Amino acid sequence: MSIAAKKRVFASPASLTDNKFHFCPGCHHGLVHRLAAETIDYYDLSSKAIGVIGVGCGVFLYDYLAIDCCESPHGRAPAVATGIKRSNPDSFVVTYQGDGDLAAIGTSEIIHAANRQESITIIFVNNSVYGMTGGQMAPTTLPGQKTTTTPAGRQPVGDGYPINVAELISTLKGTAFAARVACHSHTHIRTARKAMRRAFQAQIEKRGLGLIELLSACPTNWRMTPQQSVRRLEAEMINTFPLGTYKDF
Amino acid sequence: MTEKQLLKGSVALAQGAIDAGCRYYFGYPITPQNDIPEYLSAALPAVGGVFIQAESELASINMVLGAAASGKMAMTSSSGPGISLMQEGLSYLAGSELPAVVVNITRSGPGLGGIAPTQGDYMQATRGGGHGDYRLIVLAPNSAQEMYDLAGEAFRLAFKYRNPAMILGDAILGQMKEPVMLREALSPPQNSPWALSGAKDRQPRLVKSLYLKDGEMTVHNLKLLDKYKALQEKEVKVEIDCPTRCDLIVVAFGSCSRIARTAVDRACLQGLKVGLVRPISLFPFPEKAVREEAQKAGRVLVVEMNTGQMLEDVKLACNGNSEVYFKSYPGGAVPTPEEIEKEIEVIVGKGGLRHVNSS
Amino acid sequence: MGRVAVKEERCKGCGYCLEVCKEGNLYLDSTRRNRSGYSVATFSEDKVCSGCALCAEICPDVALEVYR
C-alpha cells in the first residue's frame, strides 16, 4: 500500500516551521521545540503567542516556531516577558531558557516573576552544561562532572552544588505550576507533554507562573555519543534532579 | 484641556510622560528620583496603565524592553548606579530598535557617590553607555516646564526613530517647584507595524539584536548610523542668546545653564559682550550652533557640574578655532552666579575686550 | 501495516529511533549521507511496521513521519 493511501499518525506540528534545526545530533532542544509547538497547537495559541528567548542554544527559537518572538538579554527573559504580558494581557507569553540563562545569571528575574504571580509560562531546558559557549560549568552541573571550566570535575564546596530549579520555584506563592520531566525516552516524553500542557494551562487560567524543567542531553559537551548521553541522563541526572510535579495550581 | 499647575520637576516629568501617552512604568527606587515612581504608582493605574516596582534596575529596563516590543510607550527612571545597571538593556533596546524613555536624575559618582546635583553622567548618556556602537537620544531640561515638555518630546523622538531616549536631569530639576503649563493629553500609540501582538492574520514578527551572518551586523550598524545622522540633521535642540557682537559665549546645559543664564545677564548689564548657548539635546549635540557662535566670539567658557565632559564636545565643535575655557563643579558642587560672572570677567576683562577689527 | 517516511535532510543520524523500534525497522545507512554529511535513518521496507510512532516521538529533529 502506498503512503498516499495511509493515514498519517505522526506529523510535524503546524506551529513548527520547516527550518532544519541547527542543534547537534542527539541534542534534545529540537524535541523541546516540538513539544512547545504541539502545545501551542493544542491550545490554538499560534495567533496570540509571543516567545521570549533567552541566550544560549535556544536563541534561534524564532527560526523554528511560527509565532512572534522577542530576544532578551541573558537571564532577563522573565522580566521581558513581564513587560510584554502586562502591556498586552491578551497575549500568551512563553519564555525559552537554558540552565545558564535561568539558573545562573537570571535567578533574580525568574524568582521575582514567579513571586509577582506573573501569568507567563517558562520552558526551562536543563542539560547540566553551557552548550553554546562550549561546555563550561552550569549551575546545574553535577558534582564531579567534568566541564571545560571544571577540568577535575565540579567540587560542590567551592564550585557550588547543582541548583534544583523546579523545587525552588515551587516554594514561591505566585507559582501555579512547577514540574521536572525528562526527554530521553518515549514514556518520559509523554509525561513531558502532559506537564507542558499544565504549564500552559496555568497561564490560560491566569493562575500564575507555570514552569516546566526538562532534563535534556547535550552529547557534544558531555563528550559522549547520543546513546551514552541518554544513559547518563537516566542513570545520573535523575538522581540529582528528581522527576515530578512540585506544584500544580 | 490645558492648564497651569505648580509642580515639582519630577512630577512634571511623570505627568508629561502620561500626557504623551505613556502607560507603562517599571522601576526600582533610588535617591534622588523617587518622586517619579511614587507619583506614577498612583497616577498610572488611574489612567488604566501599569506600574511595577521591579526587583532591580536590570529587571526594570527589561520590562521596559518587553512593553516596548509590544509597541507600547514605556519608561523607567533611576539615578547613576541604577542607570549603570540599565546599560545592558539600553544596548539591547538600541540594537533591537525599540522606543523607550529612560530618565536619569543624576547623582555624583563614581561608585555610590553622593546625591547632590551633578552632571557627571554626560559621557555615559551621550556615548551610548553600554556595549556596542550605538547612541541614545539625550535631552537635558532646565526647568519644571521642560521636564514636562521634554518627557513628551523624548517619547515622540523615541517612536519616530525607534531608538531609546534619555532625559538627563538632576536633583535641582527634580525637586524644584515651578508653574507648568500642561498640554492636551495624547492617546497611547496603536498598532505599530513592528510591534509584537501575536501573529494573527499576518506573518510572525521578530524583535532581535543578534546578527551572526557574514556582513549582517555591519549592515545593521550602518542602518543605525543613518538614524543618528538624521537626528543630527533634524532634531538638534539648542537655545542661543548671543549679542551680535560677542566676546565670549558661555556653554552650559541643564540646571547649570540656569545659573549661567543669571551670570551672563549680569555681565551684559555691566556692558560685557557675553552670550549663552544652551544645548537642550545633548545627543544630537548642537555642534553647528556651538561652532558658529564660538567662531564669532572667539572665546568659549564651558561651565559644567563635573570635571569636564561636555567640554570635549565643545572642543570637538570648535576644532581648535576658538579659545576654550572651563569652569568645573564636580561631586555635587553647584556654581553661584557670582562665581561664573567672575570667571567671565577674568576672560574678557572687567571693561570687556576692545574690538580692534570692528567698524 | 505502518510505514515511516524519513525527511533525510532533517536527520542527523543520532540513532535514537533505531533503539526504540521494537521491530528493528530502522537502520543507519552508512553508504548514504545527506547534505550535512550525516548517515541518515532509513526505513526497512521488508519488515513489519506496527505504526506505533515511537520512533517519531523520540526523534529530536522531527525527521520522521509515520503512516498507518
XYZ file of C-alpha atoms in Angstrom:
676
model
C 0.000 0.000 0.000
C 1.370 3.392 -0.890
C 1.819 6.164 1.663
C -0.890 8.169 -0.072
C -3.439 5.541 0.900
C -2.417 5.529 4.552
C -3.371 7.782 7.410
C -0.633 9.985 8.794
C -0.353 9.205 12.510
C 2.627 11.362 13.363
C 3.481 14.631 11.675
C 5.321 17.812 12.455
C 3.099 20.238 14.419
C 1.671 23.144 12.442
C 3.389 25.791 14.580
C 6.789 24.316 13.807
C 8.395 25.775 10.675
C 10.127 23.613 8.071
C 13.539 25.006 9.032
C 16.059 22.342 9.890
C 17.267 22.543 13.496
C 20.823 23.801 13.994
C 21.260 21.624 17.097
C 23.902 18.876 17.383
C 22.935 15.214 16.797
C 21.135 13.779 19.834
C 20.511 17.176 21.445
C 17.046 17.421 22.973
C 16.424 21.108 22.204
C 14.656 20.112 18.988
C 12.379 17.790 20.916
C 11.523 20.549 23.379
C 10.806 22.897 20.456
C 8.454 20.266 19.043
C 6.646 19.812 22.371
C 6.243 23.583 22.636
C 4.841 23.746 19.107
C 2.492 20.829 19.804
C 1.190 22.564 22.915
C 0.737 25.872 21.100
C -1.325 23.991 18.519
C -3.247 22.034 21.171
C -4.481 25.267 22.765
C -4.732 27.078 19.402
C -2.371 29.803 20.576
C -0.315 30.488 17.446
C -2.063 33.793 16.767
C -1.555 35.153 20.260
C 1.656 33.509 21.435
C 4.795 35.584 21.938
C 8.045 33.742 22.558
C 10.683 35.356 24.731
C 14.060 33.867 24.037
C 16.963 33.631 26.438
C 20.600 33.479 25.411
C 22.007 30.039 24.716
C 21.490 27.264 22.192
C 17.756 28.065 22.149
C 18.323 31.597 20.851
C 17.139 30.743 17.314
C 13.693 29.653 18.515
C 12.205 32.206 16.118
C 13.551 30.212 13.187
C 11.541 27.194 14.296
C 8.325 28.412 15.916
C 5.911 30.313 13.693
C 4.992 32.839 16.377
C 6.005 36.396 17.304
C 9.305 36.353 19.166
C 11.498 38.691 21.173
C 15.121 38.136 22.107
C 16.066 39.072 25.621
C 19.378 39.757 27.292
C 20.969 36.779 29.074
C 18.786 35.743 32.024
C 16.257 38.562 31.651
C 13.559 36.676 29.761
C 11.111 36.637 32.711
C 11.441 40.435 33.004
C 10.945 40.928 29.256
C 8.007 38.512 29.405
C 6.540 40.539 32.280
C 6.741 43.719 30.204
C 5.057 42.009 27.250
C 2.328 40.287 29.248
C 1.442 43.314 31.378
C 1.242 45.604 28.368
C -0.554 43.015 26.268
C -2.635 40.892 28.672
C -4.410 39.025 25.874
C -1.192 37.578 24.544
C 0.204 34.194 25.551
C 3.795 34.679 26.693
C 6.269 31.840 26.901
C 9.979 32.058 27.672
C 12.545 29.535 26.495
C 15.609 29.448 28.715
C 18.572 27.210 29.395
C 20.216 26.426 32.720
C 22.868 29.130 32.464
C 20.286 31.699 31.448
C 17.663 30.881 34.072
C 19.578 29.335 36.964
C 22.769 31.428 36.994
C 22.588 34.931 35.554
C 18.788 35.066 35.617
C 17.971 33.741 39.104
C 16.701 37.112 40.270
C 14.359 37.623 37.315
C 12.756 34.158 37.478
C 12.239 34.264 41.254
C 10.621 37.682 41.226
C 8.473 36.983 38.173
C 7.133 33.906 39.986
C 6.738 35.870 43.174
C 4.654 38.542 41.404
C 2.433 35.737 40.140
C 3.036 36.755 36.544
C 0.847 34.739 34.210
C 3.673 33.576 31.997
C 4.996 30.147 31.030
C 8.640 29.188 31.452
C 10.215 26.402 29.405
C 13.469 25.592 31.153
C 15.928 23.264 29.474
C 18.388 21.701 31.945
C 21.278 19.854 30.307
C 23.770 20.483 33.112
C 26.231 22.389 30.961
C 26.728 25.614 28.993
C 26.143 24.469 25.445
C 26.505 27.477 23.187
C 29.677 28.807 24.801
C 31.366 25.433 24.575
C 30.785 23.254 27.614
C 31.539 25.325 30.711
C 30.131 24.562 34.174
C 26.444 25.377 34.624
C 24.616 25.932 37.921
C 23.085 22.515 37.249
C 26.360 20.700 36.556
C 26.501 17.533 38.628
C 29.089 17.064 41.398
C 32.156 15.515 39.826
C 31.051 16.365 36.282
C 33.946 17.457 34.102
C 33.399 20.583 32.065
C 35.791 22.947 30.324
C 35.909 25.086 33.483
C 35.864 22.199 35.978
C 38.562 20.021 34.395
C 38.876 17.931 37.573
C 35.108 17.660 37.969
C 32.756 20.016 39.821
C 33.618 20.269 43.500
C 30.461 21.354 45.354
C 32.454 23.181 48.019
C 33.903 25.991 46.011
C 32.157 25.369 42.680
C 28.674 25.097 44.210
C 26.010 22.423 44.305
C 23.556 21.805 41.471
C 20.505 24.055 41.814
C 17.131 22.321 41.744
C 15.047 24.892 39.932
C 11.630 23.216 39.834
C 11.649 22.638 43.598
C 12.975 26.143 44.281
C 10.363 27.884 42.153
C 7.569 25.681 43.566
C 8.147 27.218 47.013
C 7.012 30.646 45.822
C 3.375 31.525 46.402
C 2.988 33.078 42.956
C 3.987 29.875 41.184
C 0.994 27.988 39.810
C 2.806 25.057 38.275
C 6.300 23.636 38.558
C 7.395 20.230 37.316
C 10.511 18.412 36.203
C 10.370 15.965 33.340
C 12.903 14.233 31.105
C 13.326 13.924 27.341
C 15.215 10.690 26.890
C 12.513 8.057 26.393
C 9.092 7.945 24.808
C 7.410 7.368 28.172
C 9.196 10.382 29.636
C 8.283 12.408 26.571
C 4.612 11.597 27.098
C 4.842 12.786 30.702
C 6.665 15.889 29.452
C 3.851 16.622 27.017
C 1.279 16.489 29.812
C 3.391 18.718 32.040
C 3.920 21.203 29.203
C 0.139 21.438 28.848
C -0.269 22.142 32.553
C 2.413 24.851 32.390
C 0.429 26.445 29.553
C -2.910 25.879 31.290
C -1.666 27.827 34.321
C -1.317 30.912 32.139
C -4.529 30.316 30.228
C -6.435 30.200 33.523
C -4.427 33.183 34.844
C -3.327 31.151 37.861
C 0.242 32.381 37.921
C 3.615 31.351 36.645
C 3.979 27.905 35.114
C 7.439 26.345 34.834
C 8.443 23.107 33.184
C 12.013 21.934 33.651
C 13.147 19.435 31.033
C 16.215 17.275 31.668
C 17.979 17.057 28.334
C 21.076 15.576 26.815
C 23.973 17.569 25.418
C 26.085 14.828 23.809
C 28.584 17.276 22.316
C 29.524 18.988 25.565
C 29.222 15.843 27.614
C 31.767 14.364 25.176
C 29.501 11.367 24.602
C 27.610 9.638 21.848
C 23.865 10.290 21.838
C 23.325 6.767 23.202
C 25.792 7.267 26.054
C 24.255 10.613 26.858
C 20.698 9.330 27.282
C 22.050 6.592 29.530
C 23.848 9.211 31.610
C 20.660 11.277 31.808
C 18.754 8.259 33.119
C 21.468 6.986 35.461
C 22.921 10.208 36.833
C 20.859 13.310 36.203
C 17.571 11.985 37.552
C 19.213 11.121 40.880
C 20.211 14.737 41.385
C 17.124 16.182 39.742
C 14.155 14.008 40.778
C 11.315 13.958 38.301
C 7.869 15.019 39.405
C 5.295 17.736 39.749
C 6.191 20.055 42.592
C 3.254 22.384 42.318
C 0.041 22.085 40.347
C -2.117 25.221 40.737
C -7.564 70.812 28.268
C -4.557 72.969 29.047
C -3.909 74.382 32.493
C -1.158 75.799 34.640
C -0.093 73.932 37.761
C 2.639 74.371 40.339
C 4.633 71.152 40.038
C 7.853 69.634 41.255
C 10.163 68.856 38.347
C 9.952 65.099 38.902
C 6.174 65.188 38.990
C 6.062 67.436 35.927
C 8.181 64.890 34.088
C 5.996 61.984 35.195
C 2.809 63.815 34.211
C 4.443 64.846 30.940
C 5.035 61.185 30.159
C 1.404 60.301 30.896
C 0.171 63.203 28.785
C 2.386 61.956 25.947
C 0.593 58.586 26.080
C 2.915 56.592 28.335
C 1.021 53.948 30.294
C 3.828 51.648 31.490
C 6.426 52.335 34.116
C 8.887 49.821 35.552
C 11.438 50.987 38.091
C 13.482 50.442 41.197
C 13.816 53.007 43.997
C 16.931 55.149 44.206
C 17.525 58.635 45.558
C 17.083 61.340 44.254
C 14.378 60.307 41.786
C 11.814 58.533 43.973
C 9.175 61.193 43.358
C 8.785 59.826 39.838
C 7.842 56.214 40.737
C 5.867 57.365 43.759
C 3.759 59.669 41.617
C 3.307 57.136 38.833
C 2.404 54.290 41.225
C -0.917 56.080 41.735
C -1.257 58.081 38.518
C -0.709 55.260 36.021
C -3.322 52.799 37.361
C -5.745 55.742 37.424
C -5.481 56.024 33.630
C -5.507 52.266 33.013
C -1.738 51.950 32.974
C 0.659 49.615 34.731
C 3.209 50.421 37.412
C 5.614 47.733 38.600
C 8.252 48.165 41.261
C 10.798 45.726 39.902
C 13.389 43.737 41.831
C 16.294 45.600 40.232
C 17.206 48.069 37.542
C 18.164 45.094 35.358
C 14.616 43.823 35.596
C 13.144 47.330 35.179
C 14.857 48.068 31.886
C 13.997 44.622 30.540
C 10.346 45.038 31.472
C 10.553 48.308 29.537
C 12.045 46.309 26.656
C 9.131 43.868 26.759
C 6.489 46.594 26.795
C 8.357 48.477 24.047
C 8.471 45.292 21.946
C 4.677 45.255 22.300
C 4.615 48.727 20.727
C 3.687 50.448 23.968
C 5.040 53.673 25.440
C 7.074 52.524 28.409
C 9.570 54.237 30.658
C 11.797 53.848 33.653
C 13.742 56.252 35.813
C 16.757 55.947 38.034
C 19.971 57.612 39.067
C 23.674 56.945 38.356
C 24.235 53.492 39.902
C 20.871 52.261 38.642
C 21.466 53.699 35.190
C 24.768 51.798 35.103
C 22.836 48.557 35.665
C 20.447 49.502 32.879
C 23.188 49.821 30.289
C 22.750 46.195 29.233
C 19.083 46.759 28.464
C 19.749 50.115 26.802
C 22.178 48.446 24.428
C 19.573 45.777 23.601
C 16.874 48.438 23.126
C 19.138 50.310 20.706
C 20.169 47.110 18.918
C 16.567 45.906 18.684
C 15.431 49.382 17.551
C 12.854 49.770 20.277
C 11.480 53.078 21.561
C 11.604 53.784 25.282
C 12.313 56.642 27.649
C 14.813 56.385 30.484
C 15.165 59.199 32.985
C 18.428 59.781 34.819
C 18.088 62.128 37.787
C 21.811 62.043 38.318
C 23.855 61.652 41.454
C 27.566 62.200 41.766
C 29.993 59.353 41.410
C 31.850 57.160 40.728
C 30.586 54.406 42.977
C 27.841 55.090 45.449
C 28.926 58.728 45.291
C 26.572 61.361 46.610
C 23.029 62.507 45.975
C 23.720 66.168 45.346
C 23.089 67.619 41.873
C 25.753 66.775 39.332
C 26.313 66.351 35.607
C 28.826 63.533 35.834
C 26.807 61.145 33.650
C 27.067 63.267 30.474
C 29.580 60.921 28.857
C 27.662 57.777 29.815
C 24.469 59.255 28.384
C 25.812 60.724 25.155
C 28.273 57.961 24.204
C 25.727 55.165 24.361
C 26.842 53.927 27.759
C 26.505 50.208 27.161
C 28.332 47.859 24.815
C 28.317 48.208 21.066
C 28.148 51.000 18.522
C 25.026 52.987 19.352
C 23.709 56.280 20.689
C 20.808 57.332 22.843
C 18.725 60.382 22.139
C 19.590 62.598 25.129
C 17.574 65.615 26.214
C 18.528 67.975 29.035
C 15.727 70.059 30.546
C 16.461 73.098 32.710
C 13.045 73.843 34.234
C 9.947 72.061 35.511
C 8.214 73.121 32.287
C 10.918 71.448 30.237
C 10.819 68.354 32.440
C 7.164 68.161 31.387
C 7.662 69.091 27.735
C 10.769 67.020 27.072
C 9.172 63.897 28.541
C 6.711 64.088 25.677
C 9.380 65.050 23.174
C 11.546 62.118 24.263
C 8.685 59.718 23.514
C 7.977 61.405 20.185
C 11.604 61.085 19.093
C 11.961 57.559 20.526
C 8.995 56.368 18.453
C 9.902 58.355 15.346
C 13.434 56.941 15.272
C 12.764 53.664 17.115
C 15.597 54.395 19.499
C 15.761 54.701 23.278
C 15.797 58.257 24.591
C 17.207 59.524 27.855
C 16.275 62.564 29.878
C 19.260 63.814 31.847
C 18.238 65.819 34.891
C 19.458 66.282 38.422
C 18.094 66.788 41.935
C 17.713 70.562 41.438
C 15.401 69.978 38.484
C 13.680 67.074 40.192
C 12.914 68.886 43.431
C 12.312 72.445 42.206
C 8.665 73.544 42.066
C 7.653 75.833 39.218
C 4.496 76.670 37.328
C 3.981 74.256 34.452
C 1.583 74.673 31.559
C 0.036 71.286 30.842
C -0.925 70.465 27.274
C -3.657 68.414 25.713
C -3.071 64.771 26.587
C -2.270 62.434 23.696
C -3.590 58.892 23.315
C -1.200 55.940 23.598
C 0.186 54.692 20.262
C -1.766 51.994 18.428
C -0.696 49.101 16.240
C 2.876 49.876 15.298
C 3.757 47.739 12.265
C 6.753 46.226 14.057
C 5.121 45.539 17.420
C 4.626 42.037 18.796
C 0.997 41.200 19.440
C 0.642 37.593 18.296
C 0.762 36.576 14.635
C -2.959 36.861 13.942
C -3.693 37.120 10.211
C -0.097 38.055 9.464
C 3.425 36.651 9.358
C 5.228 36.268 12.716
C 7.307 39.243 13.787
C 10.680 39.224 15.462
C 12.402 41.691 17.758
C 16.099 40.928 17.887
C 19.599 42.301 18.091
C 21.600 39.186 17.217
C 23.175 39.295 13.745
C 25.579 36.433 13.157
C 25.662 36.013 9.403
C 28.544 37.470 7.410
C 28.161 41.207 6.984
C 24.766 41.383 8.681
C 25.969 43.323 11.680
C 27.783 45.846 9.506
C 24.566 46.492 7.618
C 22.726 46.898 10.916
C 25.350 49.296 12.325
C 25.180 51.416 9.170
C 21.386 51.484 9.425
C 21.683 52.745 12.993
C 24.267 55.310 11.840
C 21.799 56.664 9.280
C 19.371 57.182 12.123
C 21.922 59.074 14.198
C 22.794 61.217 11.169
C 19.111 62.009 10.633
C 18.835 63.002 14.290
C 21.860 65.268 13.838
C 20.278 66.894 10.807
C 16.717 67.275 12.007
C 16.388 67.101 15.748
C 19.033 69.352 17.307
C 17.585 71.484 20.085
C 19.553 74.444 21.336
C 18.874 77.799 22.936
C 21.113 80.557 21.582
C 21.202 84.004 23.111
C 24.275 85.823 21.868
C 24.618 89.530 21.106
C 25.616 90.296 17.509
C 28.998 91.430 18.687
C 30.067 88.943 21.251
C 33.403 88.451 23.029
C 32.596 85.240 24.821
C 29.953 82.572 24.770
C 29.124 80.545 27.830
C 28.056 76.957 27.104
C 26.109 75.170 29.821
C 23.233 72.694 29.987
C 20.590 71.598 32.487
C 20.319 73.209 35.911
C 23.795 74.652 35.480
C 22.553 76.665 32.495
C 20.058 78.460 34.755
C 22.887 79.741 36.908
C 24.990 80.555 33.848
C 22.000 82.499 32.479
C 21.963 84.743 35.554
C 25.711 85.275 35.347
C 25.562 86.136 31.633
C 22.679 88.569 32.215
C 24.630 90.306 34.962
C 27.752 90.513 32.805
C 25.705 92.024 29.981
C 24.274 94.632 32.371
C 27.881 95.586 33.134
C 28.364 96.150 29.432
C 30.280 92.987 28.695
C 29.531 91.280 25.393
C 28.704 87.777 26.501
C 26.287 85.220 25.088
C 24.836 81.902 26.183
C 24.488 78.720 24.162
C 22.462 76.037 25.912
C 22.373 72.571 24.373
C 18.931 71.061 25.041
C 19.601 67.945 23.001
C 22.937 66.554 24.189
C 22.686 63.887 21.505
C 22.333 65.099 18.842
C 24.782 67.712 20.143
C 24.280 71.231 18.710
C 27.709 71.114 17.132
C 26.959 73.649 14.388
C 25.489 76.234 16.741
C 28.398 75.935 19.154
C 30.943 76.101 16.332
C 29.376 79.161 14.698
C 28.831 81.129 17.874
C 32.263 80.174 19.200
C 33.872 81.262 15.960
C 32.114 84.640 16.074
C 33.093 85.275 19.695
C 36.487 83.631 19.544
C 36.174 82.509 23.156
C 34.087 79.889 24.897
C 33.559 79.278 28.582
C 32.142 75.859 29.375
C 30.573 75.526 32.815
C 29.656 72.048 33.994
C 28.898 70.310 37.264
C 31.561 67.653 36.528
C 35.266 67.559 35.707
C 34.813 68.290 32.017
C 32.589 66.084 29.913
C 30.521 68.251 27.544
C 33.763 70.203 27.354
C 35.024 67.539 24.937
C 32.044 68.007 22.615
C 32.548 71.774 22.686
C 36.233 71.352 21.842
C 35.358 68.981 19.006
C 32.832 71.503 17.692
C 35.365 74.354 17.896
C 38.030 72.168 16.312
C 40.834 74.382 17.623
C 39.421 77.585 16.130
C 38.341 79.205 19.406
C 39.821 79.562 22.851
C 38.017 77.187 25.190
C 37.911 77.847 28.935
C 36.387 75.573 31.516
C 34.919 76.052 34.964
C 34.411 72.796 36.843
C 31.994 71.960 39.667
C 32.282 68.240 40.378
C 30.946 65.978 43.086
C 27.765 67.866 43.945
C 29.280 71.348 43.934
C 26.910 73.923 42.438
C 28.171 77.177 40.923
C 26.909 80.561 42.061
C 26.131 83.279 39.505
C 28.864 85.398 41.110
C 31.494 82.749 40.511
C 30.607 82.397 36.849
C 30.371 86.159 36.417
C 33.841 86.489 37.921
C 35.150 83.852 35.536
C 33.659 85.802 32.627
C 35.383 88.949 33.870
C 38.725 87.135 34.121
C 38.447 86.019 30.488
C 37.168 89.204 28.823
C 38.497 91.722 31.380
C 36.350 93.865 33.622
C 35.897 96.507 30.947
C 35.451 93.995 28.142
C 37.661 93.390 25.084
C 38.270 96.155 22.570
C 37.074 95.204 19.114
C 40.158 96.095 17.095
C 38.630 94.999 13.807
C 35.176 96.315 14.426
C 33.934 99.264 12.426
C 0.709 -2.013 8.404
C 2.659 1.085 9.190
C 5.274 2.994 7.344
C 7.873 5.588 8.280
C 8.859 8.443 5.979
C 12.265 9.931 6.748
C 12.902 13.591 5.990
C 16.508 12.863 5.226
C 17.770 16.425 5.279
C 16.482 16.840 8.846
C 18.059 13.619 10.120
C 21.381 13.828 11.964
C 21.864 10.109 12.468
C 21.674 10.217 16.278
C 20.178 6.731 16.242
C 17.535 7.279 18.932
C 14.846 5.899 16.621
C 16.800 2.704 15.984
C 16.872 1.870 19.699
C 13.177 2.475 20.247
C 11.878 0.415 17.322
C 10.901 -2.977 18.666
C 10.682 -4.491 15.189
C 14.083 -3.158 14.130
C 12.626 -1.438 11.112
C 15.079 1.438 11.095
C 18.803 1.407 10.402
C 21.516 3.937 9.675
C 22.576 3.603 6.078
C 26.315 4.201 6.172
C 26.531 4.169 2.378
C 24.430 7.330 2.037
C 24.869 10.747 3.581
C 22.657 13.800 3.486
C 23.893 17.256 2.505
C 25.034 17.926 6.078
C 27.147 14.772 5.969
C 25.074 12.628 8.310
C 24.259 8.959 7.763
C 20.510 9.013 7.815
C 17.915 6.783 9.408
C 16.432 4.518 6.800
C 13.143 2.614 6.884
C 13.376 -1.039 6.071
C 10.614 -1.862 3.592
C 10.797 -5.605 4.056
C 9.859 -5.832 7.737
C 6.581 -5.405 9.580
C 5.878 -1.936 10.996
C 3.062 -1.546 13.516
C 2.952 2.229 13.020
C 3.429 2.780 16.755
C 5.254 6.075 16.030
C 7.661 5.734 18.971
C 10.481 6.473 16.532
C 8.905 9.794 15.605
C 8.086 10.580 19.223
C 11.708 10.218 20.284
C 13.258 11.910 17.250
C 14.742 15.236 18.409
C 14.904 16.566 14.865
C 11.303 15.992 13.763
C 12.693 13.994 10.872
C 10.144 11.193 10.851
C 6.548 10.991 9.732
C 4.556 7.859 10.455
C 1.647 6.481 8.428
C -0.625 3.628 9.239
